[in-house]
Short mmCIF file of C-alpha atoms in Angstrom, two decimals:
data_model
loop_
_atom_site.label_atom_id
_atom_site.label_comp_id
_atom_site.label_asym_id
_atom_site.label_seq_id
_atom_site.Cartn_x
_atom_site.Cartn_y
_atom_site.Cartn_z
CA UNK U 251 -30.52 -11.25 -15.06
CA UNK U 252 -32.37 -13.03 -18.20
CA UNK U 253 -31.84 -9.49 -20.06
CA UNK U 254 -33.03 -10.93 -23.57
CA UNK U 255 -36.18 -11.45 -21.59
CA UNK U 256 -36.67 -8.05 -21.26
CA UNK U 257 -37.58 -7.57 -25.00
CA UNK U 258 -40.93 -7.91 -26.37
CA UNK U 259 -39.69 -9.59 -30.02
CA UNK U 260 -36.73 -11.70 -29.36
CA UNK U 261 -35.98 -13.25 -32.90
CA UNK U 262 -37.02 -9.40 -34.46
CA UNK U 263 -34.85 -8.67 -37.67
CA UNK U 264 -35.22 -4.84 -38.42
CA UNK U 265 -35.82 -4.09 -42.57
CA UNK U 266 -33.22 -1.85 -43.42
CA UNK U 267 -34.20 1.02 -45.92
CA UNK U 268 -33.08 -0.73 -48.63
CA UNK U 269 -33.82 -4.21 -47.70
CA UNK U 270 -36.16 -5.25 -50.33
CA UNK U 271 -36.15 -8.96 -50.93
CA UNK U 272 -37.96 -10.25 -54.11
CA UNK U 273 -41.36 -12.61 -52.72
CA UNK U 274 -39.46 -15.47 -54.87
CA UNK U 275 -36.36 -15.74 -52.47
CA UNK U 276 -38.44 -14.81 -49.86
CA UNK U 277 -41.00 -18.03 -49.94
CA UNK U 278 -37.32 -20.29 -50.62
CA UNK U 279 -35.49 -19.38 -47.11
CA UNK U 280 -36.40 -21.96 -44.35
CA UNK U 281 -38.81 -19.44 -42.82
CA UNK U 282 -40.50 -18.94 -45.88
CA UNK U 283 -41.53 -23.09 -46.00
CA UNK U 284 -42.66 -22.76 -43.03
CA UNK U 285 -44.86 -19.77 -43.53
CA UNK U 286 -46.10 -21.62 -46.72
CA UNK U 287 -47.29 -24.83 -44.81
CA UNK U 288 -49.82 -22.86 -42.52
CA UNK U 289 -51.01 -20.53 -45.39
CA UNK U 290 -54.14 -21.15 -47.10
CA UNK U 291 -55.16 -21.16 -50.51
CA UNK U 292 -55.87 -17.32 -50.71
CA UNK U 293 -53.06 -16.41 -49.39
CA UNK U 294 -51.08 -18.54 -51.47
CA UNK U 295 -52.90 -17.49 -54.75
CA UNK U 296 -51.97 -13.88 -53.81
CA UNK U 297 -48.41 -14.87 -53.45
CA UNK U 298 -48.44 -15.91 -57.15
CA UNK U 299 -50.64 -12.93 -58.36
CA UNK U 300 -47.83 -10.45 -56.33
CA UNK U 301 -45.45 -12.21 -57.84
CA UNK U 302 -46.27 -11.11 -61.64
CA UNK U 303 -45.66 -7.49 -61.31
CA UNK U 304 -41.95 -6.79 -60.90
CA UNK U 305 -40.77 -3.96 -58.97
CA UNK U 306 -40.32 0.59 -60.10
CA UNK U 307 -37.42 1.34 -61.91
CA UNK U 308 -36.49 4.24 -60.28
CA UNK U 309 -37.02 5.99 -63.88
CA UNK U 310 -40.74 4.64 -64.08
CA UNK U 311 -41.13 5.76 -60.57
CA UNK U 312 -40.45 9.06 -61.64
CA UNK U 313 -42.58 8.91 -64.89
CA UNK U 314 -45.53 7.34 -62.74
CA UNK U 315 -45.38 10.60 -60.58
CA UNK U 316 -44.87 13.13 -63.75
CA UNK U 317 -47.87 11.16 -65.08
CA UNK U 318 -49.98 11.99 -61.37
CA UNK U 319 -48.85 15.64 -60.87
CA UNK U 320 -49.89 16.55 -64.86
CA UNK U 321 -52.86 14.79 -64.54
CA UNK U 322 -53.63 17.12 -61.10
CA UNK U 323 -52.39 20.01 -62.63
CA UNK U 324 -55.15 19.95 -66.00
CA UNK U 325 -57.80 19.07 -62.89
CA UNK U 326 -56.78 22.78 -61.45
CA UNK U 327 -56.37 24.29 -64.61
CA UNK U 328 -59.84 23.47 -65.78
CA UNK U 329 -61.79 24.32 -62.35
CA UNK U 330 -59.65 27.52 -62.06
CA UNK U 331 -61.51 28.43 -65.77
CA UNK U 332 -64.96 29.16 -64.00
CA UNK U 333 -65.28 32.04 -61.53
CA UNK U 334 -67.39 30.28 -59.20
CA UNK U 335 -64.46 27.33 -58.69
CA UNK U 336 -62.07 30.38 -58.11
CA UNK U 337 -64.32 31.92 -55.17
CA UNK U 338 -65.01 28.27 -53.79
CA UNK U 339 -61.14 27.69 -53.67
CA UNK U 340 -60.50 30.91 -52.46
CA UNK U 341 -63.27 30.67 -49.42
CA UNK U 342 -61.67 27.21 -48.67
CA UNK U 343 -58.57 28.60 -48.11
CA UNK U 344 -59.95 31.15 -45.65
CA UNK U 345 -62.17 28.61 -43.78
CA UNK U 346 -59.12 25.87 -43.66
CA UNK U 347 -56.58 28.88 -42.86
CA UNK U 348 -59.04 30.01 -39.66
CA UNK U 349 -59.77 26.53 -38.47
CA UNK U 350 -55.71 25.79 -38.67
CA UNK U 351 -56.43 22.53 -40.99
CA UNK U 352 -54.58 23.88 -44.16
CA UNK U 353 -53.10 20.31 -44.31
CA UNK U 354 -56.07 18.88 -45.28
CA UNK U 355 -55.94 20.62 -48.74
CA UNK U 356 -52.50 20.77 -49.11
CA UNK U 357 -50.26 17.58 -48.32
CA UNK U 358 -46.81 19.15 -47.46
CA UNK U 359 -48.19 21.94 -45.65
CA UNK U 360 -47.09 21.06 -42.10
CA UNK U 361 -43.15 21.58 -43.45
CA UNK U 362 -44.08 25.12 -44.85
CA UNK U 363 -45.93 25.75 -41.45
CA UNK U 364 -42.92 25.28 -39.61
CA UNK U 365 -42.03 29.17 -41.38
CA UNK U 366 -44.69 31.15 -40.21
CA UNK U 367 -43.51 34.26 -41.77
CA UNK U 368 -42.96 31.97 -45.09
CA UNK U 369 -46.32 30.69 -45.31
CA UNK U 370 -48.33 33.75 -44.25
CA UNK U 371 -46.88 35.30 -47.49
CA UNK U 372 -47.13 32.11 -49.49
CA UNK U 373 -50.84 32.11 -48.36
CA UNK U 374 -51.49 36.11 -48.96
CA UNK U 375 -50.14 35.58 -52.14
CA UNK U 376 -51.87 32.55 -53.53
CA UNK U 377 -55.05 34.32 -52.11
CA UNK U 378 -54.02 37.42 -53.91
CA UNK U 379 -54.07 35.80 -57.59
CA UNK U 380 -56.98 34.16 -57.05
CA UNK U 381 -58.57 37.35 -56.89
CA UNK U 382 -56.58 38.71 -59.88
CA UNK U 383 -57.80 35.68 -61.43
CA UNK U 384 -61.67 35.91 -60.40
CA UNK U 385 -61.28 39.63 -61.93
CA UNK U 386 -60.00 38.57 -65.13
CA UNK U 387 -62.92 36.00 -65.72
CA UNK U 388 -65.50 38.42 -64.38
CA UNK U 389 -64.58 41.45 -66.26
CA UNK U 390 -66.91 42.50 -69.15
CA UNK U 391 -63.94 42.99 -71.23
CA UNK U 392 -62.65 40.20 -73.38
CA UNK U 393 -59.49 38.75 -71.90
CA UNK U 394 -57.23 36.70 -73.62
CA UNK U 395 -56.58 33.13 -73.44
CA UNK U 396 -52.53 34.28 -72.80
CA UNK U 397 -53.62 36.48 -69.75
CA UNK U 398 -55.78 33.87 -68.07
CA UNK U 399 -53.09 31.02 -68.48
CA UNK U 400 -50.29 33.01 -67.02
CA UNK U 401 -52.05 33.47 -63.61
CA UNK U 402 -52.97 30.09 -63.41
CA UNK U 403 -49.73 28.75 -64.05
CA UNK U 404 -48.88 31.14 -60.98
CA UNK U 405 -51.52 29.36 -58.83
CA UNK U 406 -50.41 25.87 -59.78
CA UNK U 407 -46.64 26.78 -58.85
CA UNK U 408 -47.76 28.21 -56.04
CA UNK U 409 -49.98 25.15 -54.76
CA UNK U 410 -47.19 22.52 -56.21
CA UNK U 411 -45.00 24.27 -53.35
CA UNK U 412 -47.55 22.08 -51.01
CA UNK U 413 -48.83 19.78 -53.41
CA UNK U 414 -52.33 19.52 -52.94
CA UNK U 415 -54.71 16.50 -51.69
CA UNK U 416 -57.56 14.21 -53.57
CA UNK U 417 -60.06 16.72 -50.85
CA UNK U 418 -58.58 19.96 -52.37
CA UNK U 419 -59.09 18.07 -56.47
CA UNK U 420 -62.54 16.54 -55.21
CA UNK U 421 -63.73 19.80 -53.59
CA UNK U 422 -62.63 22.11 -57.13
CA UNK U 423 -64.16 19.29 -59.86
CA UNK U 424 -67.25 18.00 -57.66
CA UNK U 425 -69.87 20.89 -59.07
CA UNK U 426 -68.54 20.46 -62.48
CA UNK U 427 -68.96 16.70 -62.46
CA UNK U 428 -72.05 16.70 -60.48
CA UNK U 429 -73.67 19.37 -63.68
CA UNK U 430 -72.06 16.65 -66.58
CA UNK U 431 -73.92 13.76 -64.82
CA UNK U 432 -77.21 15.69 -64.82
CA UNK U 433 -76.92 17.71 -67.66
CA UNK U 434 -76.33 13.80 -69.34
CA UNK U 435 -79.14 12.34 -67.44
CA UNK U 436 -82.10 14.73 -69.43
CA UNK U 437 -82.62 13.53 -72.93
CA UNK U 438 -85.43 16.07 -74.09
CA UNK U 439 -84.73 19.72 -76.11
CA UNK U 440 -85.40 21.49 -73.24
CA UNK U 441 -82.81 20.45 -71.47
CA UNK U 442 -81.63 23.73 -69.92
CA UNK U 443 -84.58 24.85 -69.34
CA UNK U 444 -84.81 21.68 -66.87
CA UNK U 445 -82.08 23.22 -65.32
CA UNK U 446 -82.44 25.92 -61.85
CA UNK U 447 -81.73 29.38 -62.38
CA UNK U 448 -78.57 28.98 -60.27
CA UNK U 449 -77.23 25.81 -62.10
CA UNK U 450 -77.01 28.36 -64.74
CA UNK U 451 -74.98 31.16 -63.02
CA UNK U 452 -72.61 29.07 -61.34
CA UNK U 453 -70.89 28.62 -64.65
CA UNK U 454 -71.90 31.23 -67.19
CA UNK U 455 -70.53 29.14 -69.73
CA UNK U 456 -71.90 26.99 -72.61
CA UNK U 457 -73.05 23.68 -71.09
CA UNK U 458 -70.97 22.27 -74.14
CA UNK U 459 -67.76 23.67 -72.43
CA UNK U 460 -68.75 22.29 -69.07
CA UNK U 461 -69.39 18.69 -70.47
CA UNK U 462 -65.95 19.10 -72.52
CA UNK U 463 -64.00 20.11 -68.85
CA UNK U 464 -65.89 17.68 -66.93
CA UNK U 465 -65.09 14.85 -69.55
CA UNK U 466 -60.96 16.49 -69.19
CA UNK U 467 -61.66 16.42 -65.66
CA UNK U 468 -62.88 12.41 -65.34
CA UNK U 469 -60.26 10.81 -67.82
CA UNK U 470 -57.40 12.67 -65.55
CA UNK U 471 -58.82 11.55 -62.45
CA UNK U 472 -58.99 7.99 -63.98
CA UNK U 473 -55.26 8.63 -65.37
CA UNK U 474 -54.71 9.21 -61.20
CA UNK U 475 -55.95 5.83 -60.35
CA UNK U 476 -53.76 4.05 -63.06
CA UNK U 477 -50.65 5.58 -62.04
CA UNK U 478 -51.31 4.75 -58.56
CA UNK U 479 -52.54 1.33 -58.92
CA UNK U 480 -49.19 0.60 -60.79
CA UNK U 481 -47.49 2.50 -58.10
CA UNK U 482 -49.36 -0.04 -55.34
CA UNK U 483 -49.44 -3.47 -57.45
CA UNK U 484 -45.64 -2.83 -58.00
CA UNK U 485 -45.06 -2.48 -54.29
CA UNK U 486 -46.87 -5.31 -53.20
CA UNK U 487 -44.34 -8.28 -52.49
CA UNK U 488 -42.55 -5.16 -50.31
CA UNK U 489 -45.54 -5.13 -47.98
CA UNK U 490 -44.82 -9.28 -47.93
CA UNK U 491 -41.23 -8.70 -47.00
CA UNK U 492 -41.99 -6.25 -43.67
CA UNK U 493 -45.56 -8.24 -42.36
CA UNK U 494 -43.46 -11.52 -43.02
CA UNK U 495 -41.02 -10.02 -40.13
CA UNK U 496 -44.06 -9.28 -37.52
CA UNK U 497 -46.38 -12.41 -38.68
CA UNK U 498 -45.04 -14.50 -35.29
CA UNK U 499 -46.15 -11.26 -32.79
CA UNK U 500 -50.15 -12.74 -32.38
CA UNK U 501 -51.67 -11.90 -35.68
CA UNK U 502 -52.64 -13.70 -39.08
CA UNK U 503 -50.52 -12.70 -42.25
CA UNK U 504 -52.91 -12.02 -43.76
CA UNK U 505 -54.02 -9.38 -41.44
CA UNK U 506 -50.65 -7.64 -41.54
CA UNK U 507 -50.59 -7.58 -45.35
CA UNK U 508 -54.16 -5.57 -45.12
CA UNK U 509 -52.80 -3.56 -42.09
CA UNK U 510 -49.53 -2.53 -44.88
CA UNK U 511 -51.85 -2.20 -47.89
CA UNK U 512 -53.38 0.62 -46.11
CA UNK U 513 -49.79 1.78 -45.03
CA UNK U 514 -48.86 1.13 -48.73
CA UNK U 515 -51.92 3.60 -49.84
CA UNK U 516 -50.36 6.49 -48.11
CA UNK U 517 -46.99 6.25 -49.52
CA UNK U 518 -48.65 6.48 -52.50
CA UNK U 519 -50.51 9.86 -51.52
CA UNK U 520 -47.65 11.46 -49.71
CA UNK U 521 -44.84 10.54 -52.19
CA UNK U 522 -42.88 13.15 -54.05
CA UNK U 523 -40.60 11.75 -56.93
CA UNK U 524 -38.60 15.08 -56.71
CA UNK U 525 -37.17 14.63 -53.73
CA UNK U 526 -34.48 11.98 -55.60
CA UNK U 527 -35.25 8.78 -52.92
CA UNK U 528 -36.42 5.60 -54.52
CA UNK U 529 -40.53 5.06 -53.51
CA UNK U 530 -39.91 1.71 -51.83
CA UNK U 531 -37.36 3.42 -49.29
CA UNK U 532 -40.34 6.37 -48.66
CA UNK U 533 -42.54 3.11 -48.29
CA UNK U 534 -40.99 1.07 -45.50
CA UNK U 535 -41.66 2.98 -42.78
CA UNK U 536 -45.29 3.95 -43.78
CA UNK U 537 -45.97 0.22 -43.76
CA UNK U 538 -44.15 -0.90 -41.09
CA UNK U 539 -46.01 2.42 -38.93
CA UNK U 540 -49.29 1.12 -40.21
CA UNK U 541 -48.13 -2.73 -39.02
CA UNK U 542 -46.55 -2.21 -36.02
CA UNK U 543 -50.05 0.48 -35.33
CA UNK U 544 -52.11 -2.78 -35.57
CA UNK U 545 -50.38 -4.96 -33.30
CA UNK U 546 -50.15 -2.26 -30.66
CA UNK U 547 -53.78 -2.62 -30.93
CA UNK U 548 -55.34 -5.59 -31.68
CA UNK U 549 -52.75 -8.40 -30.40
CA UNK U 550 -52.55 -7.70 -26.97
CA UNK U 551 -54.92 -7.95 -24.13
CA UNK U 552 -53.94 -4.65 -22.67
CA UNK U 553 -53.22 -2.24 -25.52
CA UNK U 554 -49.54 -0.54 -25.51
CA UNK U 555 -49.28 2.82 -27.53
CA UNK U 556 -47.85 3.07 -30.67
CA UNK U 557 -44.54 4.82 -29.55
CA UNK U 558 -43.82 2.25 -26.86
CA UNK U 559 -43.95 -0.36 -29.22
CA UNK U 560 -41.70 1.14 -31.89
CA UNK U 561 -38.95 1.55 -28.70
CA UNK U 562 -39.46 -1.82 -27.84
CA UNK U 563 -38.45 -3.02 -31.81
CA UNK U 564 -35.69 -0.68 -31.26
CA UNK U 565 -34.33 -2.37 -27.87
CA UNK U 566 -35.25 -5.59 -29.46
CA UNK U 567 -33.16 -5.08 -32.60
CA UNK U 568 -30.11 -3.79 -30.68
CA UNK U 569 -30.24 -7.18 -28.06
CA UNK U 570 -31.05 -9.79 -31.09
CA UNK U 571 -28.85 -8.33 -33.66
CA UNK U 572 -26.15 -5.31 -32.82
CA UNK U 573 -24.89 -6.19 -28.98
CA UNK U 574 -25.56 -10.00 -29.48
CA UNK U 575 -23.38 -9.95 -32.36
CA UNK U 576 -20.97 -8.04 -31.18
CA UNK U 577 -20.45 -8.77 -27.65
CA UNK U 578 -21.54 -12.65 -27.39
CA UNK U 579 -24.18 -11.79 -24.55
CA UNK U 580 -27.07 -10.39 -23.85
CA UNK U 581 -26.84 -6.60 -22.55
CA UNK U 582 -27.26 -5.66 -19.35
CA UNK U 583 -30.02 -2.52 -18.59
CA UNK U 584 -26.58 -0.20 -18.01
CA UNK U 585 -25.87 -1.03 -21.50
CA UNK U 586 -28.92 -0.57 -23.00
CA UNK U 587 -29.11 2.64 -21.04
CA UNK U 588 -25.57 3.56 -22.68
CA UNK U 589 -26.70 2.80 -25.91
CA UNK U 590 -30.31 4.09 -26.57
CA UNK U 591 -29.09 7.58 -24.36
CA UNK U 592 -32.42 6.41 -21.97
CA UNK U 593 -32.65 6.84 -18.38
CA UNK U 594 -32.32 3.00 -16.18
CA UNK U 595 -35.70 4.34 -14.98
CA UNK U 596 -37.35 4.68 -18.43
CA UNK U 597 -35.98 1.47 -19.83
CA UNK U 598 -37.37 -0.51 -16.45
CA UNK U 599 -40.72 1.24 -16.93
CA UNK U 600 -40.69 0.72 -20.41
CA UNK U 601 -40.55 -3.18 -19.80
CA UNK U 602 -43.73 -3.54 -17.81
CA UNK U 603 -45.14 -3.09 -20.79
CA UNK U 604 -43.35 -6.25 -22.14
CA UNK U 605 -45.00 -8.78 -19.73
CA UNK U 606 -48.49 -10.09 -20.69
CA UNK U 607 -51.54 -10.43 -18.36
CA UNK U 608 -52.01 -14.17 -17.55
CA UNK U 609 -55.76 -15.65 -17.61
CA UNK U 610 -56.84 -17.39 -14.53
CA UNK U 611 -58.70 -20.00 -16.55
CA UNK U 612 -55.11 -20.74 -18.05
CA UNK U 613 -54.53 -24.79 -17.89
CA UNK U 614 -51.69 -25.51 -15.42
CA UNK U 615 -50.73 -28.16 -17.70
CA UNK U 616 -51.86 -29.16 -20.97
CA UNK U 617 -53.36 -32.71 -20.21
CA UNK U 618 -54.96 -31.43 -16.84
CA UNK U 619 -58.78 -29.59 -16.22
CA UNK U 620 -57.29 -27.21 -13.47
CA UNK U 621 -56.71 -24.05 -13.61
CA UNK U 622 -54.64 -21.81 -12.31
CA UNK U 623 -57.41 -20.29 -10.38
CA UNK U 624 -58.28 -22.92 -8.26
CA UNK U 625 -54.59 -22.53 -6.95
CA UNK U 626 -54.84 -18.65 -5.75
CA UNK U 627 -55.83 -17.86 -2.17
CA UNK U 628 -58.80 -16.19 -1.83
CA UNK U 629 -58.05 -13.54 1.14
CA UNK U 630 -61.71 -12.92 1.74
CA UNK U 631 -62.68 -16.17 2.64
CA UNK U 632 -62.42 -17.93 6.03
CA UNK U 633 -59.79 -21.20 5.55
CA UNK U 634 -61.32 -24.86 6.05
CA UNK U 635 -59.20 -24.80 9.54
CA UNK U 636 -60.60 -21.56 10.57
CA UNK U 637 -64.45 -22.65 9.59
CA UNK U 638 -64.35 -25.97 11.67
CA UNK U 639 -62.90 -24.16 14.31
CA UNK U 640 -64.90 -21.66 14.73
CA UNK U 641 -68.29 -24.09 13.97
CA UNK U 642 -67.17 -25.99 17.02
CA UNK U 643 -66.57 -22.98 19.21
CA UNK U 644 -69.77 -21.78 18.61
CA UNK U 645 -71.39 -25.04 19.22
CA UNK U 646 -69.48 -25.79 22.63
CA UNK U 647 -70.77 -21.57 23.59
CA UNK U 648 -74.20 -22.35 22.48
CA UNK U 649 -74.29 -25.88 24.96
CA UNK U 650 -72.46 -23.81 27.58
CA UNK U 651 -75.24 -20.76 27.86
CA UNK U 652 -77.96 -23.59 27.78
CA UNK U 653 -76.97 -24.51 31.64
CA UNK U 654 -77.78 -20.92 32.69
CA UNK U 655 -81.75 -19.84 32.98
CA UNK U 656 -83.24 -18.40 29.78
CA UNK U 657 -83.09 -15.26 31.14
CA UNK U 658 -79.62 -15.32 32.10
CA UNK U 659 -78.64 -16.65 28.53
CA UNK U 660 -80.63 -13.98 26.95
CA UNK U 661 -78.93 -11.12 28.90
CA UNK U 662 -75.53 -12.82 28.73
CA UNK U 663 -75.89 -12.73 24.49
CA UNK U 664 -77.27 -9.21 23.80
CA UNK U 665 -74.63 -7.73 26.51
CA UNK U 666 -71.35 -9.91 24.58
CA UNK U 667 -73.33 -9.62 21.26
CA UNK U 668 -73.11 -13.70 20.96
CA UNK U 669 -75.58 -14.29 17.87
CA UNK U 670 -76.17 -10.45 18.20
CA UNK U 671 -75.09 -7.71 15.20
CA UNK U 672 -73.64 -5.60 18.35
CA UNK U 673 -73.02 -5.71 21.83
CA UNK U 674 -75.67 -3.87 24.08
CA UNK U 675 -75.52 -1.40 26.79
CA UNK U 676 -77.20 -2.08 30.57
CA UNK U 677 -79.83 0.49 29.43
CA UNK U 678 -80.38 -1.24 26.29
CA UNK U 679 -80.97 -4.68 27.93
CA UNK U 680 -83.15 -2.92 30.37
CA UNK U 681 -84.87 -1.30 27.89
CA UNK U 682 -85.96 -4.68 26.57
CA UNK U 683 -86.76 -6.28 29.32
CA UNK U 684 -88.60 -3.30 30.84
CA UNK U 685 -86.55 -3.70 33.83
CA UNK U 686 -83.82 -0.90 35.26
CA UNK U 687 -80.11 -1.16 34.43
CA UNK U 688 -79.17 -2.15 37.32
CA UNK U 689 -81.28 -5.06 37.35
CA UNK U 690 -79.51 -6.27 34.27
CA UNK U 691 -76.14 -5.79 36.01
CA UNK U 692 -77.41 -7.69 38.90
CA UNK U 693 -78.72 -10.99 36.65
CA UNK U 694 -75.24 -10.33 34.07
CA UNK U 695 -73.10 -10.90 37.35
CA UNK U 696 -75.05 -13.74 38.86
CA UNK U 697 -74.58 -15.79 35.20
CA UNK U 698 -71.02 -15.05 34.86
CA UNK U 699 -70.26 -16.52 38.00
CA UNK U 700 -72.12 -19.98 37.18
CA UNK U 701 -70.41 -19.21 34.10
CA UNK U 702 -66.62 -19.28 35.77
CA UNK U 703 -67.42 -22.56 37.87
CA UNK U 704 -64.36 -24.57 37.68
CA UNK U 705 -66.13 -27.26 35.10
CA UNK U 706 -67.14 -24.66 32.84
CA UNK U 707 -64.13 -23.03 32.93
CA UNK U 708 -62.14 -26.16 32.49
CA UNK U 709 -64.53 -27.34 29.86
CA UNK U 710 -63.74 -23.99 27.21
CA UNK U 711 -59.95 -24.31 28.36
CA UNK U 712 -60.22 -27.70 26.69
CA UNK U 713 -61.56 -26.71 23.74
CA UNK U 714 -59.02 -23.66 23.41
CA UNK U 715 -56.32 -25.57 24.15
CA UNK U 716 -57.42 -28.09 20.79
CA UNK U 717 -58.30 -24.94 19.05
CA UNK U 718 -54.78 -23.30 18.91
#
C-alpha cells in the first residue's frame, strides 16, 4: 500500500517555533530560485522592501509593548476623568457580562473565565470602583487630584489582568473625540452656545479640558499604530518564511502572504510581552492558522474544515520527515495509528478527505480533445446493440400484425399494450369497440391462432434466434 499517498502535502516541511530564516537565505536555497522565476515584479519589489527592516530584539519587543500598554493606559486614565465615560464603561460591562461576550472588551478574558468564582469577583470588584469612582467625580465636594488617581490606578490593574481591546479604547474615547472634532469644526464666539444642552452635561467640564484629553487621547492612539506597525513591518519576511512552505498547495504567494498579514495583525493584538516568549514564536502559529484557514477554503473544490487540514499537516510531517527519516519507508496506517494515538478508523476516514474530485471535462491526454466523459457509461441509456435490436423487433411485430384484419390487429395491440402506454382488460377493449367482452375474447383467440401458424411462428423464431 502507496502509504505516502495517503497524505495530502507530500514534500510538507513543518516551521518549527523557532525556525525563522532571514528572506536573504531564504530567496538563495534552490527553492527560493525557483520561486523567484515565476514571481512578478510586485512581488519581487516587496521582497526587497521586507528585506530593509531587520527583525525585534527581544529587548525592543518588549519596549514596543511597554510603549502600547502606556499609551492604553493614559487612553483609560483620561476617559475614566469624566463621569459620563465611567457610567458608559460601567453599563458595558453589565450588557457584555449578560450577553456572555466579555471577550470582546477584554482580550484575555476567556483564560480568567475558565475560574468562574475568580472572575465573578474580579468583575464585582472592577464594577465596584467604578462606582466609587463615579461618586468621587459627582460629589459636590472638592476631591483631590491624589484620591481620584488612586482608584483609577485600581481600575487599570484591574483591567490589565485582561488587557483590554481597541472596542473597549474606541468605545471609552469615541464621545470625547467625536466633541474635539465638532467643538474644532465652529469658528464663531458662540461656539458653545452652538452646542445641545446635552453635549454640555455629558462632560461638565471646560471644553478647554476636553480638547486638551481628546488631543492626549489622539497622539496615544497614533503612538498605538507606530508601535504596531514596527511590530508588523519587523515581522514581515516571517510571514515569507511559513506561506513560502504552503505556496505549492493551489494558491498564489502572494495570496498566502495577504492570508498571514492578517494572521500577522492578530499576533500583534493578542501579544503580551510579559509572558517572557519572543513575538515571532507567539506569531507562527497565528499565521500559519490564518494560512492553512485559506487553503481549507479557497483551494479545493470541495472545502475540508480547518481542523482536518491541520491533522493532515500533522500526518504529513510525521510520513515526509520523522518516520521517513527514521525508518527508510513509508508508514503503514498501524503505524500512523501508533503514533498520532488515532483510531485505524479515523485515520482511513480522515483520508477521503485527501483525494480530489476529478472533472469530467478533464483531457484524457494532453494532445487529445476527449474527455473523460465521453468514456463513462451512461446507465440510463439504451446501448447501440440494444437500440437496433429492439428497432428491428418492432419492425418485424409491426409487418407481422399487418397479415391479421384491422380489427384483429387493433384488439391484439390494446390487449398486449404493443404501441399502447398499458395493456387493456376484455372490458376495456369492449368498451371501445362497443361490443361485449366476450366478443373481444372471441376475435383475441381467432388472431392468435393465425398468429401461431407455423410461418409466423418460424418467422419471429428467426429473428430471436439473430437477436440473442
Amino acid at each position: 500500500m502507496p502509504q505516502r499517498k495517503l497524505c495530502l502535502f507530500e514534500d510538507e516541511q513543518f516551521i518549527d517555533e523557532f525556525d525563522v530564516e532571514p528572506i536573504e537565505e531564504a530567496l538563495d536555497d534552490e527553492e527560493g530560485i525557483k520561486f523567484k522565476k515565476v514571481l512578478d515584479d510586485s512581488i519581487t519589489l516587496y521582497f526587497k522592501e521586507v528585506a530593509n527592516h531587520p527583525l525585534l530584539t527581544r529587548e525592543e519587543e518588549v519596549a514596543l509593548g511597554r510603549a502600547i500598554e502606556v499609551a492604553e493606559r493614559d487612553i483609560i486614565k483620561a476617559c475614566l476623568l469624566y463621569p459620563t465615560q465611567v457610567i458608559k464603561f460601567y453599563n458595558l460591562l453589565v450588557k457584555h457580562s449578560q450577553d456572555k461576550t466579555l471577550d470582546k472588551l477584554f482580550k484575555d478574558y476567556e483564560e480568567l473565565a475558565k475560574k468562574e468564582q475568580e472572575v465573578e469577583t474580579w468583575l464585582d470588584l472592577l464594577k465596584k470602583e467604578l462606582n466609587d469612582l463615579y461618586n468621587l467625580l459627582t460629589t459636590e465636594e472638592k476631591q483631590s487630584k491624589e484620591d481620584i488617581e488612586v482608584i483609577i490606578e485600581k481600575i487599570l490593574d484591574l483591567i490589565y489582568k485582561v488587557r483590554p481591546t481597541k472596542i473597549l479604547l474606541d468605545e471609552l474615547s469615541c464621545e470625547i473625540r467625536d466633541f474635539a472634532k465638532r467643538y474644532k469644526s465652529l469658528h464663531n464666539q458662540n461656539i458653545l452656545s452652538k452646542l445641545s444642552m446635552k453635549e454640555k452635561d455629558f462632560f461638565g467640564i471646560p471644553a478647554e479640558e476636553v480638547l486638551a484629553s481628546a488631543e492626549l487621547i489622539e497622539n496615544r492612539f497614533q503612538e498605538i499604530k507606530k508601535a504596531k506597525e514596527q511590530f508588523a513591518k519587523s515581522n514581515l519576511r516571517l510571514i515569507i518564511s511559513i506561506a513560502r512552505k504552503y505556496a505549492s498547495h493551489g494558491a498564489l504567494l502572494a495570496d498566502l502572504i495577504q492570508e498571514g498579514n492578517l494572521g500577522l495583525l492578530k499576533a500583534i493584538e493578542k501579544f503580551d510581552y510579559r509572558r517572557g516568549f519572543k513575538f515571532s514564536t507567539y506569531a507562527t502559529w497565528w499565521i500559519r492558522q490564518s494560512i492553512t484557514k485559506y487553503l481549507a477554503e479557497h483551494t479545493r473544490t470541495i472545502r475540508i474544515p480547518v481542523h482536518i487540514i491541520e491533522t493532515i499537516y500533522k500526518i504529513s510531517k510525521i510520513v515526509s520527515t520523522k518516520f521517513y527519516q527514521e525508518y527508510g519507508r513509508d508508514p503503514t496506517i498501524e503505524d500512523l495509528a501508533n503514533i498520532t494515538g488515532m483510531s485505524i478508523e479515523r485515520l482511513n476516514q480522515i483520508f477521503k478527505y485527501v483525494k480530489q474530485p476529478l472533472s469530467l471535462e478533464a483531457n484524457i491526454h494532453h494532445d487529445e480533445d476527449r474527455t473523460l466523459l465521453e468514456f463513462i457509461e451512461d446507465g440510463n441509456s439504451t446501448r447501440p446493440d440494444e437500440y437496433t435490436f429492439n428497432n428491428e423487433l418492432s419492425e418485424k411485430v409491426r409487418i407481422l400484425l399487418s397479415t391479421l384484419s384491422s380489427r384483429e390487429e387493433k384488439v391484439i395491440r390494446l390487449r398486449f399494450g404493443i404501441g399502447e402506454k398499458e395493456a387493456c382488460t376484455l372490458e376495456e377493449v369492449g368498451q371501445k369497440f362497443g361490443v361485449s367482452k366476450e366478443r373481444i375474447r372471441q376475435i383475441e383467440s381467432m388472431a392468435l391462432r393465425k398468429l401461431k401458424h407455423p410461418k409466423r411462428i418460424k418467422y419471429l423464431k428467426n429473428l430471436l434466434f439473430h437477436g440473442t
